[in-house]
Structure formats: C-alpha cells, structure tokens
Amino acid sequence: MTDETGLNMKLKIEFQNPVYDIADEAIQYTMHKHKYKKYDLVKLIMMIYDKDYSFISSANDYRDQFELLDEYFRKEYGHSLITFLMIKAVLEFKGTEKYDRLTADIANMETLLRTKKNIPASDLCIFSYPIENEKYNDLMMNIEANKDFKYAMAIIYDKIKNEIKNS
C-alpha cells in the first residue's frame, strides 16, 4: 500500500469521525449569531484559509476548538479543515439527486469563475470523479491549489448551509 493510498483511506474514515461536528457547529452558530446572508460564509471560509479565525464565534469555545482542529488537520493531512468540511457537506447528499445537482453546480461555478463566462462546464466530474475513485487527497489538493475551484466550493458550501439555516 502506497502512502497516497493510506492517506486516502485515513481521509475516508475521517468523514465518519464525529469530532469534526464541532467545527460544523461552530460555523452554524457563527452564521446564526451574526445573521449571515448569502455569500457571507464564503468570506469566512477565505479568512479560515488564511488562518484568521477571529470571526468564528468564541461562544462555547468554538473559535479555539476550530483553530485546534484546523491545526491538527493541517499537520496530520496537509490540508485545511475547511476544505474537508466543504467536501463532507456535499458528501452528505451522496446517492441522491441533490448530490448530482450540487456536483454539477460545483463544476459550473468553477467554469464560470475560471472563464468569466456563463458557459457549460468543461469538466462535470471535477468533484465527483475523485470522490468515486476515493482520491480525497487529490481532490483536496486541487481545491486548495485552484482559486476558482476553492471559491466554487465555498459558494456551494454557503448555499448548502443557508438552505439548512432557512429550513
């Protein structure tokens, strides 16, 4: 087994780890407390990528817990926790029509951001192919290295979280 295969297996298991629920809870609480509107979460995500946790609510020690989990995740896997959380949020719908819509939305948004034109996505499988092939590390590296992909994921994550908030 290669290191890459082992890393992908560990990441796959992490998607089931309930310890990351506190990070999701911190985001949900922050959104509620500060009355986040559409795209406010995208701004928070970009700050988290820059290791600025100052806008995560400090209530219930959320900020400290989020920062510790992010530091652990970066050290253990070489990726930001927020990348993992965004992927996890989409994966919660895997096997449903909504999952198919979300993955298409990610591809279309990435194409729009990259080309600055509202044209059909050139790669509809930009998200789903690595997931289906359990290449989680590759997907996370691609998201973090590609500004347009990162923003597309953040926009779709914002959409998911705002739908949850408004339901």
PDB file of C-alpha atoms in Angstrom:
ATOM      1  CA  MET A   1       0.000   0.000   0.000  1.00  0.00           C
ATOM      2  CA  THR A   2       1.424   3.378  -1.018  1.00  0.00           C
ATOM      3  CA  ASP A   3       1.454   6.392   1.260  1.00  0.00           C
ATOM      4  CA  GLU A   4      -1.118   8.023  -1.030  1.00  0.00           C
ATOM      5  CA  THR A   5      -3.470   5.042  -0.711  1.00  0.00           C
ATOM      6  CA  GLY A   6      -3.053   5.036   3.068  1.00  0.00           C
ATOM      7  CA  LEU A   7      -3.713   8.756   3.239  1.00  0.00           C
ATOM      8  CA  ASN A   8      -6.878   8.401   1.154  1.00  0.00           C
ATOM      9  CA  MET A   9      -8.069   5.567   3.400  1.00  0.00           C
ATOM     10  CA  LYS A  10      -7.464   7.680   6.517  1.00  0.00           C
ATOM     11  CA  LEU A  11      -9.330  10.622   4.986  1.00  0.00           C
ATOM     12  CA  LYS A  12     -12.236   8.352   4.032  1.00  0.00           C
ATOM     13  CA  ILE A  13     -12.510   7.241   7.651  1.00  0.00           C
ATOM     14  CA  GLU A  14     -12.334  10.839   8.877  1.00  0.00           C
ATOM     15  CA  PHE A  15     -15.580  11.621   7.041  1.00  0.00           C
ATOM     16  CA  GLN A  16     -17.314   9.427   9.639  1.00  0.00           C
ATOM     17  CA  ASN A  17     -15.465  10.940  12.622  1.00  0.00           C
ATOM     18  CA  PRO A  18     -17.927  12.902  14.808  1.00  0.00           C
ATOM     19  CA  VAL A  19     -15.155  15.082  16.278  1.00  0.00           C
ATOM     20  CA  TYR A  20     -15.466  17.358  13.238  1.00  0.00           C
ATOM     21  CA  ASP A  21     -19.111  18.036  14.035  1.00  0.00           C
ATOM     22  CA  ILE A  22     -17.944  20.706  16.497  1.00  0.00           C
ATOM     23  CA  ALA A  23     -16.330  22.639  13.641  1.00  0.00           C
ATOM     24  CA  ASP A  24     -19.563  22.458  11.671  1.00  0.00           C
ATOM     25  CA  GLU A  25     -21.462  23.516  14.791  1.00  0.00           C
ATOM     26  CA  ALA A  26     -19.112  26.495  15.202  1.00  0.00           C
ATOM     27  CA  ILE A  27     -19.850  27.629  11.656  1.00  0.00           C
ATOM     28  CA  GLN A  28     -23.605  27.162  12.073  1.00  0.00           C
ATOM     29  CA  TYR A  29     -23.569  29.088  15.367  1.00  0.00           C
ATOM     30  CA  THR A  30     -21.489  31.900  13.863  1.00  0.00           C
ATOM     31  CA  MET A  31     -23.860  32.151  10.901  1.00  0.00           C
ATOM     32  CA  HIS A  32     -26.845  32.356  13.218  1.00  0.00           C
ATOM     33  CA  LYS A  33     -25.294  34.776  15.706  1.00  0.00           C
ATOM     34  CA  HIS A  34     -24.120  37.215  13.035  1.00  0.00           C
ATOM     35  CA  LYS A  35     -27.187  36.752  10.812  1.00  0.00           C
ATOM     36  CA  TYR A  36     -25.173  35.665   7.790  1.00  0.00           C
ATOM     37  CA  LYS A  37     -26.680  36.391   4.424  1.00  0.00           C
ATOM     38  CA  LYS A  38     -25.856  34.856   1.061  1.00  0.00           C
ATOM     39  CA  TYR A  39     -22.076  34.721   0.445  1.00  0.00           C
ATOM     40  CA  ASP A  40     -21.090  35.871   3.960  1.00  0.00           C
ATOM     41  CA  LEU A  41     -19.907  32.334   4.646  1.00  0.00           C
ATOM     42  CA  VAL A  42     -17.673  32.496   1.559  1.00  0.00           C
ATOM     43  CA  LYS A  43     -15.831  35.434   3.163  1.00  0.00           C
ATOM     44  CA  LEU A  44     -15.416  33.493   6.410  1.00  0.00           C
ATOM     45  CA  ILE A  45     -14.057  30.485   4.517  1.00  0.00           C
ATOM     46  CA  MET A  46     -11.416  32.595   2.792  1.00  0.00           C
ATOM     47  CA  MET A  47     -10.382  34.014   6.164  1.00  0.00           C
ATOM     48  CA  ILE A  48     -10.087  30.489   7.576  1.00  0.00           C
ATOM     49  CA  TYR A  49      -7.829  29.535   4.664  1.00  0.00           C
ATOM     50  CA  ASP A  50      -5.630  32.449   5.783  1.00  0.00           C
ATOM     51  CA  LYS A  51      -5.718  31.068   9.358  1.00  0.00           C
ATOM     52  CA  ASP A  52      -7.770  34.037  10.567  1.00  0.00           C
ATOM     53  CA  TYR A  53     -10.302  32.605  12.993  1.00  0.00           C
ATOM     54  CA  SER A  54     -11.296  35.933  14.526  1.00  0.00           C
ATOM     55  CA  PHE A  55     -14.796  35.936  13.034  1.00  0.00           C
ATOM     56  CA  ILE A  56     -15.715  32.485  14.325  1.00  0.00           C
ATOM     57  CA  SER A  57     -17.808  32.943  17.432  1.00  0.00           C
ATOM     58  CA  SER A  58     -15.923  32.482  20.689  1.00  0.00           C
ATOM     59  CA  ALA A  59     -19.093  31.264  22.434  1.00  0.00           C
ATOM     60  CA  ASN A  60     -18.755  27.700  23.753  1.00  0.00           C
ATOM     61  CA  ASP A  61     -15.028  27.934  22.909  1.00  0.00           C
ATOM     62  CA  TYR A  62     -15.924  27.405  19.252  1.00  0.00           C
ATOM     63  CA  ARG A  63     -13.090  29.580  17.950  1.00  0.00           C
ATOM     64  CA  ASP A  64     -10.428  27.793  19.993  1.00  0.00           C
ATOM     65  CA  GLN A  65     -11.795  24.361  19.116  1.00  0.00           C
ATOM     66  CA  PHE A  66     -11.970  25.212  15.422  1.00  0.00           C
ATOM     67  CA  GLU A  67      -8.419  26.545  15.431  1.00  0.00           C
ATOM     68  CA  LEU A  68      -7.100  23.447  17.223  1.00  0.00           C
ATOM     69  CA  LEU A  69      -8.900  21.101  14.819  1.00  0.00           C
ATOM     70  CA  ASP A  70      -7.621  23.076  11.831  1.00  0.00           C
ATOM     71  CA  GLU A  71      -4.050  22.965  13.137  1.00  0.00           C
ATOM     72  CA  TYR A  72      -4.347  19.220  13.750  1.00  0.00           C
ATOM     73  CA  PHE A  73      -5.820  18.605  10.287  1.00  0.00           C
ATOM     74  CA  ARG A  74      -3.135  20.660   8.567  1.00  0.00           C
ATOM     75  CA  LYS A  75      -0.387  18.833  10.462  1.00  0.00           C
ATOM     76  CA  GLU A  76      -1.892  15.360  10.026  1.00  0.00           C
ATOM     77  CA  TYR A  77      -3.138  15.607   6.421  1.00  0.00           C
ATOM     78  CA  GLY A  78      -1.551  18.736   4.960  1.00  0.00           C
ATOM     79  CA  HIS A  79      -4.915  20.338   4.234  1.00  0.00           C
ATOM     80  CA  SER A  80      -7.186  22.940   5.757  1.00  0.00           C
ATOM     81  CA  LEU A  81     -10.071  21.682   7.840  1.00  0.00           C
ATOM     82  CA  ILE A  82     -12.471  23.911   5.904  1.00  0.00           C
ATOM     83  CA  THR A  83     -11.672  22.030   2.677  1.00  0.00           C
ATOM     84  CA  PHE A  84     -12.574  18.803   4.434  1.00  0.00           C
ATOM     85  CA  LEU A  85     -15.791  20.303   5.851  1.00  0.00           C
ATOM     86  CA  MET A  86     -16.904  21.573   2.442  1.00  0.00           C
ATOM     87  CA  ILE A  87     -16.369  18.157   0.862  1.00  0.00           C
ATOM     88  CA  LYS A  88     -18.105  16.470   3.783  1.00  0.00           C
ATOM     89  CA  ALA A  89     -21.138  18.750   3.411  1.00  0.00           C
ATOM     90  CA  VAL A  90     -21.567  17.736  -0.241  1.00  0.00           C
ATOM     91  CA  LEU A  91     -20.953  14.053   0.533  1.00  0.00           C
ATOM     92  CA  GLU A  92     -23.847  14.060   2.997  1.00  0.00           C
ATOM     93  CA  PHE A  93     -26.113  14.051  -0.059  1.00  0.00           C
ATOM     94  CA  LYS A  94     -24.257  11.289  -1.938  1.00  0.00           C
ATOM     95  CA  GLY A  95     -26.639   8.881  -3.646  1.00  0.00           C
ATOM     96  CA  THR A  96     -29.368  11.484  -4.078  1.00  0.00           C
ATOM     97  CA  GLU A  97     -30.471  13.764  -6.887  1.00  0.00           C
ATOM     98  CA  LYS A  98     -29.360  16.708  -4.772  1.00  0.00           C
ATOM     99  CA  TYR A  99     -25.807  15.330  -4.771  1.00  0.00           C
ATOM    100  CA  ASP A 100     -25.884  15.220  -8.570  1.00  0.00           C
ATOM    101  CA  ARG A 101     -27.158  18.820  -8.685  1.00  0.00           C
ATOM    102  CA  LEU A 102     -24.533  20.000  -6.199  1.00  0.00           C
ATOM    103  CA  THR A 103     -21.644  18.374  -8.081  1.00  0.00           C
ATOM    104  CA  ALA A 104     -22.907  19.900 -11.326  1.00  0.00           C
ATOM    105  CA  ASP A 105     -23.224  23.277  -9.564  1.00  0.00           C
ATOM    106  CA  ILE A 106     -19.621  22.998  -8.377  1.00  0.00           C
ATOM    107  CA  ALA A 107     -18.403  22.259 -11.906  1.00  0.00           C
ATOM    108  CA  ASN A 108     -20.487  25.045 -13.448  1.00  0.00           C
ATOM    109  CA  MET A 109     -19.413  27.572 -10.812  1.00  0.00           C
ATOM    110  CA  GLU A 110     -15.738  26.651 -11.241  1.00  0.00           C
ATOM    111  CA  THR A 111     -16.075  27.093 -15.016  1.00  0.00           C
ATOM    112  CA  LEU A 112     -17.840  30.443 -14.587  1.00  0.00           C
ATOM    113  CA  LEU A 113     -15.177  31.722 -12.195  1.00  0.00           C
ATOM    114  CA  ARG A 114     -12.312  30.456 -14.360  1.00  0.00           C
ATOM    115  CA  THR A 115     -13.616  31.657 -17.735  1.00  0.00           C
ATOM    116  CA  LYS A 116     -15.667  34.662 -16.563  1.00  0.00           C
ATOM    117  CA  LYS A 117     -18.308  33.410 -18.997  1.00  0.00           C
ATOM    118  CA  ASN A 118     -21.567  31.605 -18.338  1.00  0.00           C
ATOM    119  CA  ILE A 119     -20.773  28.571 -20.467  1.00  0.00           C
ATOM    120  CA  PRO A 120     -21.385  24.878 -19.766  1.00  0.00           C
ATOM    121  CA  ALA A 121     -18.809  23.249 -17.521  1.00  0.00           C
ATOM    122  CA  SER A 122     -15.935  21.660 -19.381  1.00  0.00           C
ATOM    123  CA  ASP A 123     -15.444  19.052 -16.642  1.00  0.00           C
ATOM    124  CA  LEU A 124     -18.648  17.996 -14.908  1.00  0.00           C
ATOM    125  CA  CYS A 125     -16.687  15.435 -12.903  1.00  0.00           C
ATOM    126  CA  ILE A 126     -14.196  17.847 -11.311  1.00  0.00           C
ATOM    127  CA  PHE A 127     -15.622  16.913  -7.903  1.00  0.00           C
ATOM    128  CA  SER A 128     -17.335  13.571  -8.431  1.00  0.00           C
ATOM    129  CA  TYR A 129     -14.527  11.708 -10.232  1.00  0.00           C
ATOM    130  CA  PRO A 130     -12.026  11.941  -7.341  1.00  0.00           C
ATOM    131  CA  ILE A 131     -14.801  11.037  -4.879  1.00  0.00           C
ATOM    132  CA  GLU A 132     -15.878   7.964  -6.855  1.00  0.00           C
ATOM    133  CA  ASN A 133     -12.249   6.862  -7.090  1.00  0.00           C
ATOM    134  CA  GLU A 134     -11.548   7.651  -3.423  1.00  0.00           C
ATOM    135  CA  LYS A 135      -8.842  10.172  -4.321  1.00  0.00           C
ATOM    136  CA  TYR A 136      -9.667  12.505  -1.440  1.00  0.00           C
ATOM    137  CA  ASN A 137      -6.139  13.851  -1.113  1.00  0.00           C
ATOM    138  CA  ASP A 138      -6.027  14.734  -4.834  1.00  0.00           C
ATOM    139  CA  LEU A 139      -9.396  16.469  -4.558  1.00  0.00           C
ATOM    140  CA  MET A 140      -8.314  18.463  -1.517  1.00  0.00           C
ATOM    141  CA  MET A 141      -5.018  19.448  -3.178  1.00  0.00           C
ATOM    142  CA  ASN A 142      -6.888  20.529  -6.318  1.00  0.00           C
ATOM    143  CA  ILE A 143      -9.368  22.637  -4.338  1.00  0.00           C
ATOM    144  CA  GLU A 144      -6.647  24.330  -2.295  1.00  0.00           C
ATOM    145  CA  ALA A 145      -4.344  24.950  -5.272  1.00  0.00           C
ATOM    146  CA  ASN A 146      -7.012  26.228  -7.649  1.00  0.00           C
ATOM    147  CA  LYS A 147      -8.503  29.571  -6.595  1.00  0.00           C
ATOM    148  CA  ASP A 148     -11.549  29.161  -8.841  1.00  0.00           C
ATOM    149  CA  PHE A 149     -12.267  25.664  -7.522  1.00  0.00           C
ATOM    150  CA  LYS A 150     -11.826  26.894  -3.945  1.00  0.00           C
ATOM    151  CA  TYR A 151     -14.319  29.723  -4.469  1.00  0.00           C
ATOM    152  CA  ALA A 152     -16.742  27.397  -6.272  1.00  0.00           C
ATOM    153  CA  MET A 153     -16.658  25.004  -3.317  1.00  0.00           C
ATOM    154  CA  ALA A 154     -17.119  27.894  -0.883  1.00  0.00           C
ATOM    155  CA  ILE A 155     -20.132  29.202  -2.820  1.00  0.00           C
ATOM    156  CA  ILE A 156     -21.780  25.781  -2.909  1.00  0.00           C
ATOM    157  CA  TYR A 157     -20.996  25.251   0.795  1.00  0.00           C
ATOM    158  CA  ASP A 158     -22.605  28.634   1.524  1.00  0.00           C
ATOM    159  CA  LYS A 159     -25.643  27.506  -0.470  1.00  0.00           C
ATOM    160  CA  ILE A 160     -25.896  24.234   1.491  1.00  0.00           C
ATOM    161  CA  LYS A 161     -25.536  25.929   4.878  1.00  0.00           C
ATOM    162  CA  ASN A 162     -28.011  28.688   4.050  1.00  0.00           C
ATOM    163  CA  GLU A 163     -30.566  26.097   2.906  1.00  0.00           C
ATOM    164  CA  ILE A 164     -30.128  24.312   6.242  1.00  0.00           C
ATOM    165  CA  LYS A 165     -30.428  27.604   8.135  1.00  0.00           C
ATOM    166  CA  ASN A 166     -33.595  28.575   6.284  1.00  0.00           C
ATOM    167  CA  SER A 167     -35.328  25.212   6.582  1.00  0.00           C
TER     168      SER A 167
END
